[in-house]
PDB file of C-alpha atoms in Angstrom:
ATOM      1  CA  MET K  97      18.301   9.359  -6.408  1.00  0.00           C
ATOM      2  CA  SER K  98      17.189   9.950  -2.844  1.00  0.00           C
ATOM      3  CA  SER K  99      14.924  12.259  -0.941  1.00  0.00           C
ATOM      4  CA  THR K 100      14.987  13.226   2.745  1.00  0.00           C
ATOM      5  CA  ILE K 101      12.132  13.663   5.146  1.00  0.00           C
ATOM      6  CA  GLY K 102      12.791  15.955   8.072  1.00  0.00           C
ATOM      7  CA  ALA K 103      11.364  15.559  11.548  1.00  0.00           C
ATOM      8  CA  ALA K 104       7.781  16.546  12.260  1.00  0.00           C
ATOM      9  CA  SER K 105       7.028  20.166  13.068  1.00  0.00           C
ATOM     10  CA  GLY K 106       6.794  21.019  16.743  1.00  0.00           C
ATOM     11  CA  THR K 107       9.300  19.583  19.212  1.00  0.00           C
ATOM     12  CA  GLN K 108      12.659  19.237  17.540  1.00  0.00           C
ATOM     13  CA  PRO K 109      14.781  16.136  18.151  1.00  0.00           C
ATOM     14  CA  PRO K 110      18.051  16.728  19.967  1.00  0.00           C
ATOM     15  CA  GLU K 111      19.973  15.803  16.823  1.00  0.00           C
ATOM     16  CA  ALA K 112      18.883  16.046  13.213  1.00  0.00           C
ATOM     17  CA  LYS K 113      18.902  12.531  11.757  1.00  0.00           C
ATOM     18  CA  PRO K 114      16.782  12.649   8.626  1.00  0.00           C
ATOM     19  CA  ILE K 115      15.389   9.383   7.302  1.00  0.00           C
ATOM     20  CA  ILE K 116      16.619   8.607   3.811  1.00  0.00           C
ATOM     21  CA  VAL K 117      13.817   7.374   1.551  1.00  0.00           C
ATOM     22  CA  LEU K 118      14.805   6.145  -1.881  1.00  0.00           C
ATOM     23  CA  PHE K 119      12.926   8.030  -4.561  1.00  0.00           C
ATOM     24  CA  ASP K 120      11.379   5.308  -6.689  1.00  0.00           C
ATOM     25  CA  PRO K 121      10.721   6.291 -10.358  1.00  0.00           C
ATOM     26  CA  LYS K 122       7.363   4.482 -10.075  1.00  0.00           C
ATOM     27  CA  TRP K 123       6.288   7.274  -7.724  1.00  0.00           C
ATOM     28  CA  ASN K 124       5.695   9.529 -10.719  1.00  0.00           C
ATOM     29  CA  PHE K 125       1.990  10.237 -10.301  1.00  0.00           C
ATOM     30  CA  GLU K 126       1.838  12.353 -13.482  1.00  0.00           C
ATOM     31  CA  LEU K 127       1.375  15.572 -11.525  1.00  0.00           C
ATOM     32  CA  GLU K 128       3.509  18.443 -12.728  1.00  0.00           C
ATOM     33  CA  HIS K 129       6.185  19.400 -10.191  1.00  0.00           C
ATOM     34  CA  PHE K 130       5.273  16.430  -7.976  1.00  0.00           C
ATOM     35  CA  ASP K 131       7.438  16.548  -4.856  1.00  0.00           C
ATOM     36  CA  VAL K 132       7.457  13.404  -2.713  1.00  0.00           C
ATOM     37  CA  ASN K 133       8.753  15.407   0.264  1.00  0.00           C
ATOM     38  CA  ARG K 134       5.768  17.732   0.037  1.00  0.00           C
ATOM     39  CA  PHE K 135       3.442  14.749  -0.065  1.00  0.00           C
ATOM     40  CA  PHE K 136       4.975  13.217   3.077  1.00  0.00           C
ATOM     41  CA  ASP K 137       4.907  16.619   4.770  1.00  0.00           C
ATOM     42  CA  GLU K 138       1.208  17.118   4.004  1.00  0.00           C
ATOM     43  CA  ALA K 139       0.472  13.550   5.104  1.00  0.00           C
ATOM     44  CA  LYS K 140       2.367  14.245   8.358  1.00  0.00           C
ATOM     45  CA  VAL K 141       4.602  11.233   7.838  1.00  0.00           C
ATOM     46  CA  THR K 142       7.407  11.665  10.355  1.00  0.00           C
ATOM     47  CA  GLU K 143      10.756  10.032  10.935  1.00  0.00           C
ATOM     48  CA  ASN K 144       9.306   8.050  13.836  1.00  0.00           C
ATOM     49  CA  SER K 145       6.351   6.789  11.831  1.00  0.00           C
ATOM     50  CA  ILE K 146       8.641   5.628   9.010  1.00  0.00           C
ATOM     51  CA  GLU K 147      10.790   3.750  11.501  1.00  0.00           C
ATOM     52  CA  VAL K 148       7.697   2.082  12.961  1.00  0.00           C
ATOM     53  CA  LEU K 149       6.452   1.101   9.494  1.00  0.00           C
ATOM     54  CA  GLN K 150       9.893  -0.250   8.543  1.00  0.00           C
ATOM     55  CA  SER K 151       9.960  -2.481  11.624  1.00  0.00           C
ATOM     56  CA  ARG K 152       6.506  -3.850  10.825  1.00  0.00           C
ATOM     57  CA  PHE K 153       7.442  -4.375   7.193  1.00  0.00           C
ATOM     58  CA  ASP K 154      10.594  -6.254   8.249  1.00  0.00           C
ATOM     59  CA  LYS K 155       8.565  -8.534  10.514  1.00  0.00           C
ATOM     60  CA  PHE K 156       6.373  -9.859   7.696  1.00  0.00           C
ATOM     61  CA  CYS K 157       8.395  -9.384   4.494  1.00  0.00           C
ATOM     62  CA  SER K 158       9.864 -12.088   2.276  1.00  0.00           C
ATOM     63  CA  VAL K 159      13.488 -12.227   1.168  1.00  0.00           C
ATOM     64  CA  VAL K 160      14.402 -14.433  -1.781  1.00  0.00           C
ATOM     65  CA  GLY K 161      17.793 -15.646  -2.923  1.00  0.00           C
ATOM     66  CA  LYS K 162      21.177 -16.166  -1.360  1.00  0.00           C
ATOM     67  CA  GLU K 163      22.509 -13.318   0.731  1.00  0.00           C
ATOM     68  CA  ASN K 164      19.320 -11.310   0.173  1.00  0.00           C
ATOM     69  CA  ALA K 165      19.916 -11.166  -3.577  1.00  0.00           C
ATOM     70  CA  VAL K 166      16.294 -10.116  -4.080  1.00  0.00           C
ATOM     71  CA  PRO K 167      15.270  -7.038  -2.044  1.00  0.00           C
ATOM     72  CA  ALA K 168      12.862  -7.548   0.823  1.00  0.00           C
ATOM     73  CA  HIS K 169       9.239  -7.277  -0.258  1.00  0.00           C
ATOM     74  CA  LEU K 170       5.696  -8.147   0.751  1.00  0.00           C
ATOM     75  CA  THR K 171       3.804 -10.789  -1.183  1.00  0.00           C
ATOM     76  CA  PRO K 172      -0.005 -10.950  -1.124  1.00  0.00           C
ATOM     77  CA  GLU K 173       0.300 -13.706   1.486  1.00  0.00           C
ATOM     78  CA  ASP K 174       2.664 -11.545   3.587  1.00  0.00           C
ATOM     79  CA  PHE K 175       0.176  -8.690   3.404  1.00  0.00           C
ATOM     80  CA  ARG K 176      -2.630 -11.022   4.467  1.00  0.00           C
ATOM     81  CA  ARG K 177      -0.640 -12.163   7.509  1.00  0.00           C
ATOM     82  CA  MET K 178       0.198  -8.559   8.376  1.00  0.00           C
ATOM     83  CA  ASN K 179      -3.469  -7.618   8.176  1.00  0.00           C
ATOM     84  CA  GLU K 180      -4.401 -10.549  10.409  1.00  0.00           C
ATOM     85  CA  HIS K 181      -2.051  -9.087  13.015  1.00  0.00           C
ATOM     86  CA  TYR K 182      -2.837  -5.374  12.693  1.00  0.00           C
ATOM     87  CA  SER K 183      -6.419  -5.399  11.316  1.00  0.00           C
ATOM     88  CA  ILE K 184      -5.844  -2.416   9.065  1.00  0.00           C
ATOM     89  CA  CYS K 185      -8.539  -3.438   6.574  1.00  0.00           C
ATOM     90  CA  LYS K 186     -11.275  -6.022   6.132  1.00  0.00           C
ATOM     91  CA  PRO K 187     -10.183  -9.388   4.689  1.00  0.00           C
ATOM     92  CA  HIS K 188     -12.091  -8.867   1.436  1.00  0.00           C
ATOM     93  CA  GLU K 189     -10.265  -5.535   0.930  1.00  0.00           C
ATOM     94  CA  GLU K 190      -6.751  -6.988   1.183  1.00  0.00           C
ATOM     95  CA  GLY K 191      -6.392  -7.812  -2.500  1.00  0.00           C
ATOM     96  CA  HIS K 192      -7.628  -4.391  -3.607  1.00  0.00           C
ATOM     97  CA  PHE K 193      -5.256  -2.500  -1.286  1.00  0.00           C
ATOM     98  CA  PHE K 194      -2.327  -4.690  -2.301  1.00  0.00           C
ATOM     99  CA  ARG K 195      -3.057  -4.352  -6.027  1.00  0.00           C
ATOM    100  CA  SER K 196      -3.346  -0.560  -5.889  1.00  0.00           C
ATOM    101  CA  MET K 197      -0.097  -0.238  -3.893  1.00  0.00           C
ATOM    102  CA  ASP K 198       1.730  -2.563  -6.299  1.00  0.00           C
ATOM    103  CA  ARG K 199       2.750   0.153  -8.742  1.00  0.00           C
ATOM    104  CA  CYS K 200       4.740  -2.152 -11.053  1.00  0.00           C
ATOM    105  CA  GLY K 201       2.186  -4.974 -11.071  1.00  0.00           C
ATOM    106  CA  GLY K 202       4.742  -7.568  -9.993  1.00  0.00           C
ATOM    107  CA  LYS K 203       2.670  -8.881  -7.061  1.00  0.00           C
ATOM    108  CA  CYS K 204       5.293  -7.758  -4.573  1.00  0.00           C
ATOM    109  CA  LEU K 205       5.564  -4.554  -2.541  1.00  0.00           C
ATOM    110  CA  SER K 206       8.913  -2.955  -1.875  1.00  0.00           C
ATOM    111  CA  PHE K 207       9.170  -0.891   1.279  1.00  0.00           C
ATOM    112  CA  GLN K 208       9.007   2.285  -0.822  1.00  0.00           C
ATOM    113  CA  ASP K 209       5.718   1.161  -2.417  1.00  0.00           C
ATOM    114  CA  PHE K 210       4.387   0.095   0.973  1.00  0.00           C
ATOM    115  CA  LEU K 211       5.359   3.396   2.584  1.00  0.00           C
ATOM    116  CA  MET K 212       3.698   5.443  -0.143  1.00  0.00           C
ATOM    117  CA  GLY K 213       0.500   3.369  -0.106  1.00  0.00           C
ATOM    118  CA  CYS K 214       0.221   3.299   3.694  1.00  0.00           C
ATOM    119  CA  SER K 215       0.784   7.055   3.859  1.00  0.00           C
ATOM    120  CA  ALA K 216      -2.052   7.620   1.371  1.00  0.00           C
ATOM    121  CA  ALA K 217      -4.385   5.141   3.122  1.00  0.00           C
ATOM    122  CA  ASN K 218      -3.645   6.340   6.647  1.00  0.00           C
ATOM    123  CA  PRO K 219      -6.900   7.439   8.378  1.00  0.00           C
ATOM    124  CA  SER K 220      -5.367  10.778   9.391  1.00  0.00           C
ATOM    125  CA  THR K 221      -3.910  11.728   5.992  1.00  0.00           C
ATOM    126  CA  PRO K 222      -5.651  14.892   4.733  1.00  0.00           C
ATOM    127  CA  HIS K 223      -7.777  14.687   1.600  1.00  0.00           C
ATOM    128  CA  VAL K 224      -7.161  18.187   0.205  1.00  0.00           C
ATOM    129  CA  LEU K 225      -8.200  17.768  -3.402  1.00  0.00           C
ATOM    130  CA  ASN K 226      -5.922  20.301  -5.104  1.00  0.00           C
ATOM    131  CA  SER K 227      -2.846  19.321  -3.089  1.00  0.00           C
ATOM    132  CA  PHE K 228      -0.234  16.570  -3.268  1.00  0.00           C
ATOM    133  CA  THR K 229      -2.126  14.357  -0.808  1.00  0.00           C
ATOM    134  CA  GLY K 230      -5.381  14.837  -2.688  1.00  0.00           C
ATOM    135  CA  TYR K 231      -3.813  13.977  -6.023  1.00  0.00           C
ATOM    136  CA  VAL K 232      -1.946  10.910  -4.786  1.00  0.00           C
ATOM    137  CA  ARG K 233      -4.981   9.654  -2.875  1.00  0.00           C
ATOM    138  CA  ALA K 234      -7.100  10.158  -6.001  1.00  0.00           C
ATOM    139  CA  ARG K 235      -4.648   8.012  -7.961  1.00  0.00           C
ATOM    140  CA  TYR K 236      -4.849   5.222  -5.390  1.00  0.00           C
ATOM    141  CA  ILE K 237      -8.649   5.452  -5.191  1.00  0.00           C
ATOM    142  CA  PHE K 238      -8.882   5.169  -8.972  1.00  0.00           C
ATOM    143  CA  ASP K 239      -6.579   2.134  -9.061  1.00  0.00           C
ATOM    144  CA  TYR K 240      -8.359   0.512  -6.102  1.00  0.00           C
ATOM    145  CA  TYR K 241     -11.640   0.469  -8.040  1.00  0.00           C
ATOM    146  CA  ASN K 242     -10.035  -0.305 -11.424  1.00  0.00           C
ATOM    147  CA  VAL K 243     -10.188  -4.022 -10.643  1.00  0.00           C
ATOM    148  CA  SER K 244      -9.915  -4.952 -14.321  1.00  0.00           C
ATOM    149  CA  GLY K 245      -6.528  -3.233 -14.566  1.00  0.00           C
ATOM    150  CA  SER K 246      -7.498  -1.714 -17.918  1.00  0.00           C
ATOM    151  CA  GLY K 247      -6.327   1.771 -16.911  1.00  0.00           C
ATOM    152  CA  THR K 248      -9.843   3.242 -17.241  1.00  0.00           C
ATOM    153  CA  LEU K 249     -12.955   2.679 -15.151  1.00  0.00           C
ATOM    154  CA  GLU K 250     -15.682   0.515 -16.660  1.00  0.00           C
ATOM    155  CA  TYR K 251     -19.281   1.387 -15.818  1.00  0.00           C
ATOM    156  CA  GLU K 252     -19.455  -1.278 -13.078  1.00  0.00           C
ATOM    157  CA  GLU K 253     -16.218  -0.024 -11.514  1.00  0.00           C
ATOM    158  CA  LEU K 254     -17.429   3.581 -11.561  1.00  0.00           C
ATOM    159  CA  ALA K 255     -20.767   2.517 -10.079  1.00  0.00           C
ATOM    160  CA  LYS K 256     -19.036   0.627  -7.240  1.00  0.00           C
ATOM    161  CA  LEU K 257     -16.901   3.688  -6.475  1.00  0.00           C
ATOM    162  CA  VAL K 258     -19.973   5.933  -6.451  1.00  0.00           C
ATOM    163  CA  PHE K 259     -21.958   3.560  -4.235  1.00  0.00           C
ATOM    164  CA  ASP K 260     -19.129   3.418  -1.677  1.00  0.00           C
ATOM    165  CA  ALA K 261     -18.591   7.189  -1.746  1.00  0.00           C
ATOM    166  CA  ARG K 262     -22.307   7.829  -1.119  1.00  0.00           C
ATOM    167  CA  ARG K 263     -22.961   4.941   1.269  1.00  0.00           C
ATOM    168  CA  HIS K 264     -23.346   7.350   4.199  1.00  0.00           C
ATOM    169  CA  LEU K 265     -26.328   9.007   2.474  1.00  0.00           C
ATOM    170  CA  GLU K 266     -28.381   5.814   2.824  1.00  0.00           C
ATOM    171  CA  GLU K 267     -29.872   6.261  -0.634  1.00  0.00           C
ATOM    172  CA  GLY K 268     -32.082   3.627  -2.191  1.00  0.00           C
ATOM    173  CA  PRO K 269     -30.791   1.426  -5.044  1.00  0.00           C
ATOM    174  CA  ASP K 270     -32.719   3.379  -7.702  1.00  0.00           C
ATOM    175  CA  ALA K 271     -31.204   6.697  -6.584  1.00  0.00           C
ATOM    176  CA  GLN K 272     -27.722   5.177  -6.564  1.00  0.00           C
ATOM    177  CA  ARG K 273     -28.107   3.726 -10.054  1.00  0.00           C
ATOM    178  CA  GLY K 274     -29.512   7.008 -11.343  1.00  0.00           C
ATOM    179  CA  TYR K 275     -26.582   8.998  -9.990  1.00  0.00           C
ATOM    180  CA  ALA K 276     -24.044   6.494 -11.339  1.00  0.00           C
ATOM    181  CA  ALA K 277     -25.613   6.633 -14.798  1.00  0.00           C
ATOM    182  CA  GLU K 278     -25.642  10.443 -14.720  1.00  0.00           C
ATOM    183  CA  LEU K 279     -21.988  10.562 -13.702  1.00  0.00           C
ATOM    184  CA  ALA K 280     -21.091   8.065 -16.430  1.00  0.00           C
ATOM    185  CA  GLN K 281     -22.733  10.345 -18.992  1.00  0.00           C
ATOM    186  CA  ASP K 282     -20.803  13.359 -17.716  1.00  0.00           C
ATOM    187  CA  LEU K 283     -17.365  11.805 -17.242  1.00  0.00           C
ATOM    188  CA  GLY K 284     -17.245   8.882 -19.633  1.00  0.00           C
ATOM    189  CA  ASP K 285     -15.870   8.510 -23.127  1.00  0.00           C
ATOM    190  CA  VAL K 286     -17.334   6.014 -25.584  1.00  0.00           C
ATOM    191  CA  SER K 287     -15.461   3.867 -28.083  1.00  0.00           C
ATOM    192  CA  VAL K 288     -17.592   0.955 -29.228  1.00  0.00           C
ATOM    193  CA  VAL K 289     -17.018  -2.106 -31.374  1.00  0.00           C
ATOM    194  CA  THR K 290     -19.461  -4.853 -32.343  1.00  0.00           C
ATOM    195  CA  LEU K 291     -18.111  -8.334 -31.691  1.00  0.00           C
ATOM    196  CA  ARG K 292     -19.717 -10.990 -33.890  1.00  0.00           C
ATOM    197  CA  VAL K 293     -19.406 -14.111 -31.766  1.00  0.00           C
ATOM    198  CA  SER K 294     -19.308 -17.486 -33.482  1.00  0.00           C
ATOM    199  CA  GLY K 295     -18.739 -20.998 -32.238  1.00  0.00           C
ATOM    200  CA  LEU K 296     -17.125 -23.798 -34.157  1.00  0.00           C
ATOM    201  CA  SER K 297     -20.556 -24.603 -35.638  1.00  0.00           C
ATOM    202  CA  GLY K 298     -21.620 -21.098 -36.638  1.00  0.00           C
ATOM    203  CA  PRO K 299     -22.869 -17.691 -35.386  1.00  0.00           C
ATOM    204  CA  LEU K 300     -23.957 -17.336 -31.749  1.00  0.00           C
ATOM    205  CA  CYS K 301     -24.596 -13.665 -30.906  1.00  0.00           C
ATOM    206  CA  ASP K 302     -23.458 -10.079 -31.386  1.00  0.00           C
ATOM    207  CA  VAL K 303     -21.932  -8.159 -28.469  1.00  0.00           C
ATOM    208  CA  ARG K 304     -21.580  -4.387 -28.328  1.00  0.00           C
ATOM    209  CA  ALA K 305     -18.397  -3.779 -26.385  1.00  0.00           C
ATOM    210  CA  SER K 306     -16.257  -0.887 -25.281  1.00  0.00           C
ATOM    211  CA  THR K 307     -12.807  -1.051 -26.838  1.00  0.00           C
ATOM    212  CA  ARG K 308     -11.505  -0.460 -23.292  1.00  0.00           C
ATOM    213  CA  TRP K 309     -13.070  -3.680 -22.016  1.00  0.00           C
ATOM    214  CA  THR K 310     -10.782  -6.495 -20.958  1.00  0.00           C
ATOM    215  CA  GLY K 311     -11.068 -10.091 -22.083  1.00  0.00           C
ATOM    216  CA  LEU K 312     -12.706 -10.907 -18.748  1.00  0.00           C
ATOM    217  CA  LYS K 313     -15.405  -8.287 -19.284  1.00  0.00           C
ATOM    218  CA  VAL K 314     -16.046  -9.653 -22.800  1.00  0.00           C
ATOM    219  CA  ARG K 315     -16.438 -13.127 -21.316  1.00  0.00           C
ATOM    220  CA  LYS K 316     -18.941 -11.813 -18.780  1.00  0.00           C
ATOM    221  CA  GLU K 317     -20.999 -10.205 -21.550  1.00  0.00           C
ATOM    222  CA  ILE K 318     -20.947 -13.390 -23.638  1.00  0.00           C
ATOM    223  CA  ALA K 319     -21.947 -15.333 -20.517  1.00  0.00           C
ATOM    224  CA  ARG K 320     -24.845 -12.949 -19.959  1.00  0.00           C
ATOM    225  CA  GLN K 321     -26.158 -13.311 -23.497  1.00  0.00           C
ATOM    226  CA  LEU K 322     -25.610 -17.049 -23.989  1.00  0.00           C
ATOM    227  CA  GLN K 323     -26.294 -18.076 -20.372  1.00  0.00           C
ATOM    228  CA  VAL K 324     -23.023 -19.974 -20.098  1.00  0.00           C
ATOM    229  CA  PRO K 325     -20.356 -19.733 -17.363  1.00  0.00           C
ATOM    230  CA  VAL K 326     -17.626 -17.128 -17.526  1.00  0.00           C
ATOM    231  CA  GLU K 327     -15.128 -19.781 -16.510  1.00  0.00           C
ATOM    232  CA  GLY K 328     -13.882 -22.055 -19.254  1.00  0.00           C
ATOM    233  CA  GLN K 329     -14.382 -19.670 -22.184  1.00  0.00           C
ATOM    234  CA  GLU K 330     -11.605 -19.668 -24.761  1.00  0.00           C
ATOM    235  CA  LEU K 331     -11.754 -16.772 -27.221  1.00  0.00           C
ATOM    236  CA  LEU K 332      -9.894 -16.040 -30.460  1.00  0.00           C
ATOM    237  CA  LEU K 333      -9.740 -12.660 -32.173  1.00  0.00           C
ATOM    238  CA  GLY K 334      -8.458 -13.635 -35.571  1.00  0.00           C
ATOM    239  CA  GLU K 335      -5.656 -16.011 -34.693  1.00  0.00           C
ATOM    240  CA  GLN K 336      -4.810 -14.366 -31.371  1.00  0.00           C
ATOM    241  CA  HIS K 337      -6.026 -15.579 -28.000  1.00  0.00           C
ATOM    242  CA  LEU K 338      -8.002 -12.958 -26.069  1.00  0.00           C
ATOM    243  CA  LYS K 339      -6.837 -13.478 -22.488  1.00  0.00           C
ATOM    244  CA  GLU K 340      -8.718 -12.163 -19.479  1.00  0.00           C
ATOM    245  CA  ASP K 341      -6.325  -9.250 -18.875  1.00  0.00           C
ATOM    246  CA  HIS K 342      -6.031  -8.196 -22.531  1.00  0.00           C
ATOM    247  CA  VAL K 343      -7.650  -4.875 -23.488  1.00  0.00           C
ATOM    248  CA  LEU K 344      -9.716  -5.025 -26.693  1.00  0.00           C
ATOM    249  CA  GLU K 345      -8.347  -1.857 -28.294  1.00  0.00           C
ATOM    250  CA  THR K 346      -4.876  -3.398 -28.513  1.00  0.00           C
ATOM    251  CA  PHE K 347      -6.264  -5.820 -31.128  1.00  0.00           C
ATOM    252  CA  PHE K 348      -7.873  -3.220 -33.391  1.00  0.00           C
ATOM    253  CA  SER K 349      -6.661  -0.514 -35.716  1.00  0.00           C
ATOM    254  CA  SER K 350      -8.130   2.961 -35.366  1.00  0.00           C
ATOM    255  CA  GLY K 351     -11.659   3.251 -36.720  1.00  0.00           C
ATOM    256  CA  THR K 352     -12.580  -0.442 -36.375  1.00  0.00           C
ATOM    257  CA  THR K 353     -16.327  -0.761 -35.757  1.00  0.00           C
ATOM    258  CA  SER K 354     -16.819  -4.540 -35.863  1.00  0.00           C
ATOM    259  CA  SER K 355     -14.817  -7.717 -35.587  1.00  0.00           C
ATOM    260  CA  ASN K 356     -15.338 -11.467 -35.628  1.00  0.00           C
ATOM    261  CA  ILE K 357     -14.525 -13.383 -32.476  1.00  0.00           C
ATOM    262  CA  THR K 358     -14.583 -17.158 -32.038  1.00  0.00           C
ATOM    263  CA  LEU K 359     -15.775 -18.909 -28.905  1.00  0.00           C
ATOM    264  CA  VAL K 360     -13.494 -21.905 -29.259  1.00  0.00           C
ATOM    265  CA  ARG K 361     -14.487 -23.533 -26.009  1.00  0.00           C
ATOM    266  CA  THR K 362     -17.044 -23.047 -23.232  1.00  0.00           C
ATOM    267  CA  ASN K 363     -18.880 -25.184 -20.684  1.00  0.00           C
ATOM    268  CA  TRP K 364     -22.086 -25.847 -22.642  1.00  0.00           C
ATOM    269  CA  ASP K 365     -22.885 -28.684 -20.256  1.00  0.00           C
ATOM    270  CA  GLN K 366     -23.695 -26.023 -17.612  1.00  0.00           C
ATOM    271  CA  TRP K 367     -26.220 -24.223 -19.833  1.00  0.00           C
ATOM    272  CA  PRO K 368     -28.445 -22.439 -18.895  1.00  0.00           C
ATOM    273  CA  CYS K 369     -26.341 -20.607 -16.323  1.00  0.00           C
ATOM    274  CA  THR K 370     -27.716 -17.537 -14.527  1.00  0.00           C
ATOM    275  CA  PRO K 371     -25.176 -14.690 -14.685  1.00  0.00           C
ATOM    276  CA  GLU K 372     -24.101 -12.865 -11.550  1.00  0.00           C
ATOM    277  CA  PRO K 373     -25.935  -9.568 -10.893  1.00  0.00           C
ATOM    278  CA  SER K 374     -24.154  -6.520 -12.293  1.00  0.00           C
ATOM    279  CA  ALA K 375     -24.435  -2.768 -11.739  1.00  0.00           C
ATOM    280  CA  SER K 376     -25.133  -2.420 -15.469  1.00  0.00           C
ATOM    281  CA  ASP K 377     -28.188  -4.689 -15.349  1.00  0.00           C
ATOM    282  CA  GLY K 378     -31.128  -2.702 -16.689  1.00  0.00           C
ATOM    283  CA  VAL K 379     -28.897   0.044 -18.138  1.00  0.00           C
ATOM    284  CA  VAL K 380     -29.815   0.121 -21.819  1.00  0.00           C
ATOM    285  CA  GLY K 381     -28.083   3.314 -22.949  1.00  0.00           C
ATOM    286  CA  LEU K 382     -24.483   3.954 -23.904  1.00  0.00           C
ATOM    287  CA  GLU K 383     -23.658   4.560 -20.227  1.00  0.00           C
ATOM    288  CA  ARG K 384     -22.873   0.877 -19.778  1.00  0.00           C
ATOM    289  CA  LEU K 385     -20.220   1.134 -22.514  1.00  0.00           C
ATOM    290  CA  VAL K 386     -18.380   4.196 -21.205  1.00  0.00           C
ATOM    291  CA  HIS K 387     -14.849   4.283 -19.895  1.00  0.00           C
ATOM    292  CA  VAL K 388     -13.647   6.960 -17.474  1.00  0.00           C
ATOM    293  CA  THR K 389     -10.036   8.146 -17.550  1.00  0.00           C
ATOM    294  CA  PHE K 390      -8.147   9.162 -14.441  1.00  0.00           C
ATOM    295  CA  GLN K 391      -7.966  12.754 -15.671  1.00  0.00           C
ATOM    296  CA  SER K 392     -11.759  12.983 -15.970  1.00  0.00           C
ATOM    297  CA  PHE K 393     -12.149  11.345 -12.562  1.00  0.00           C
ATOM    298  CA  TYR K 394      -9.685  13.718 -10.898  1.00  0.00           C
ATOM    299  CA  GLU K 395     -11.270  16.794 -12.466  1.00  0.00           C
ATOM    300  CA  ALA K 396     -14.643  15.657 -11.083  1.00  0.00           C
ATOM    301  CA  LEU K 397     -13.089  15.408  -7.625  1.00  0.00           C
ATOM    302  CA  VAL K 398     -11.467  18.829  -7.722  1.00  0.00           C
ATOM    303  CA  SER K 399     -14.663  20.487  -8.998  1.00  0.00           C
ATOM    304  CA  GLU K 400     -16.609  18.597  -6.269  1.00  0.00           C
ATOM    305  CA  GLN K 401     -18.868  17.049  -8.874  1.00  0.00           C
ATOM    306  CA  LEU K 402     -18.037  13.768  -7.147  1.00  0.00           C
ATOM    307  CA  ARG K 403     -18.081  13.940  -3.357  1.00  0.00           C
ATOM    308  CA  GLY K 404     -17.516  11.536  -0.516  1.00  0.00           C
ATOM    309  CA  THR K 405     -14.191  10.185  -1.812  1.00  0.00           C
ATOM    310  CA  SER K 406     -12.333  11.144   1.379  1.00  0.00           C
ATOM    311  CA  ARG K 407     -13.831   7.941   2.842  1.00  0.00           C
ATOM    312  CA  LEU K 408     -12.333   5.766   0.112  1.00  0.00           C
ATOM    313  CA  PHE K 409      -8.954   4.001   0.152  1.00  0.00           C
ATOM    314  CA  ARG K 410      -8.688   4.291   3.934  1.00  0.00           C
ATOM    315  CA  PHE K 411      -7.261   1.804   6.375  1.00  0.00           C
ATOM    316  CA  HIS K 412      -9.552   1.207   9.339  1.00  0.00           C
ATOM    317  CA  ARG K 413      -6.596   1.550  11.685  1.00  0.00           C
ATOM    318  CA  SER K 414      -3.251   3.296  11.338  1.00  0.00           C
ATOM    319  CA  ILE K 415      -0.171   1.177  10.789  1.00  0.00           C
ATOM    320  CA  LEU K 416       1.975   4.313  11.018  1.00  0.00           C
ATOM    321  CA  HIS K 417       0.991   4.833  14.657  1.00  0.00           C
ATOM    322  CA  THR K 418       3.937   5.702  16.891  1.00  0.00           C
ATOM    323  CA  LYS K 419       2.393   5.427  20.343  1.00  0.00           C
ATOM    324  CA  LYS K 420       3.594   2.561  22.487  1.00  0.00           C
ATOM    325  CA  GLY K 421       1.119  -0.269  22.622  1.00  0.00           C
ATOM    326  CA  ALA K 422      -0.926   1.007  19.670  1.00  0.00           C
ATOM    327  CA  ILE K 423      -2.468  -1.706  17.489  1.00  0.00           C
ATOM    328  CA  GLY K 424      -0.603  -4.441  19.241  1.00  0.00           C
ATOM    329  CA  GLY K 425       2.735  -2.657  19.506  1.00  0.00           C
ATOM    330  CA  ALA K 426       5.409  -3.021  16.865  1.00  0.00           C
TER     331      ALA K 426
END
């Protein structure tokens, strides 16, 4: 299936030569009647800008296999090299931009994925909340901050998003934490399970956890309570290994309120280990256990309950620029 993008409004080219952009099924952003052409039109993505982006993609992409058997794509390393050349984002942001553009989670960006992500992150793309651009940008913003990959925002992820959205207000830390906790109460859902943590020699501690937490988040909570490193923990739920990217609820049947978990291995020789600071430090209520769905997040944007998100998921410079000599040329 394909979709065409006409030339930009204004001066018409001497001959109509529409760019053909393959319509990738992964571009389904769950919005009823989503139209990729309308998105590109609102984002003012023109034929020229697509050609420029394609040439820059081709310069840095990887091709694997004989006779280009595997389609051209960007790896995280390719994206890093591209950013070194064009300075579209800060180095510490590279992984977050790449991950949120990687719609299939395969750690490679096709040109279609790259085009969609760059169009959403372009500094000049409008952020009209109840439009195609607003919805798609909201999806990318959500995924950018969902570092855990659980599909819902943990309290720390929501707090980071809120802090970045309100950075321009120059609020103090207490005001930021208060607003994040209030928003968590309003937007978050709660599904809690008690994990009874035991070692090979007996009981160690109980952990109240959200069923939407990942194995990595569980490890961080165990590390906080036992003062051991996050790294090196091996966990068993029953007879199944709880890996860092596993989501707890996939291990439980509906209605489960508690479960035994075994800390098979950890680096006790590094005890006591001071845990890294967290946005949930000092939060004693259920707020720290909430999870926020994309639907709740998007509704908060549209109702303007959450403001300042137009600043989020933005490149610092445009890579779709079509002027000669811009950002180092092609």
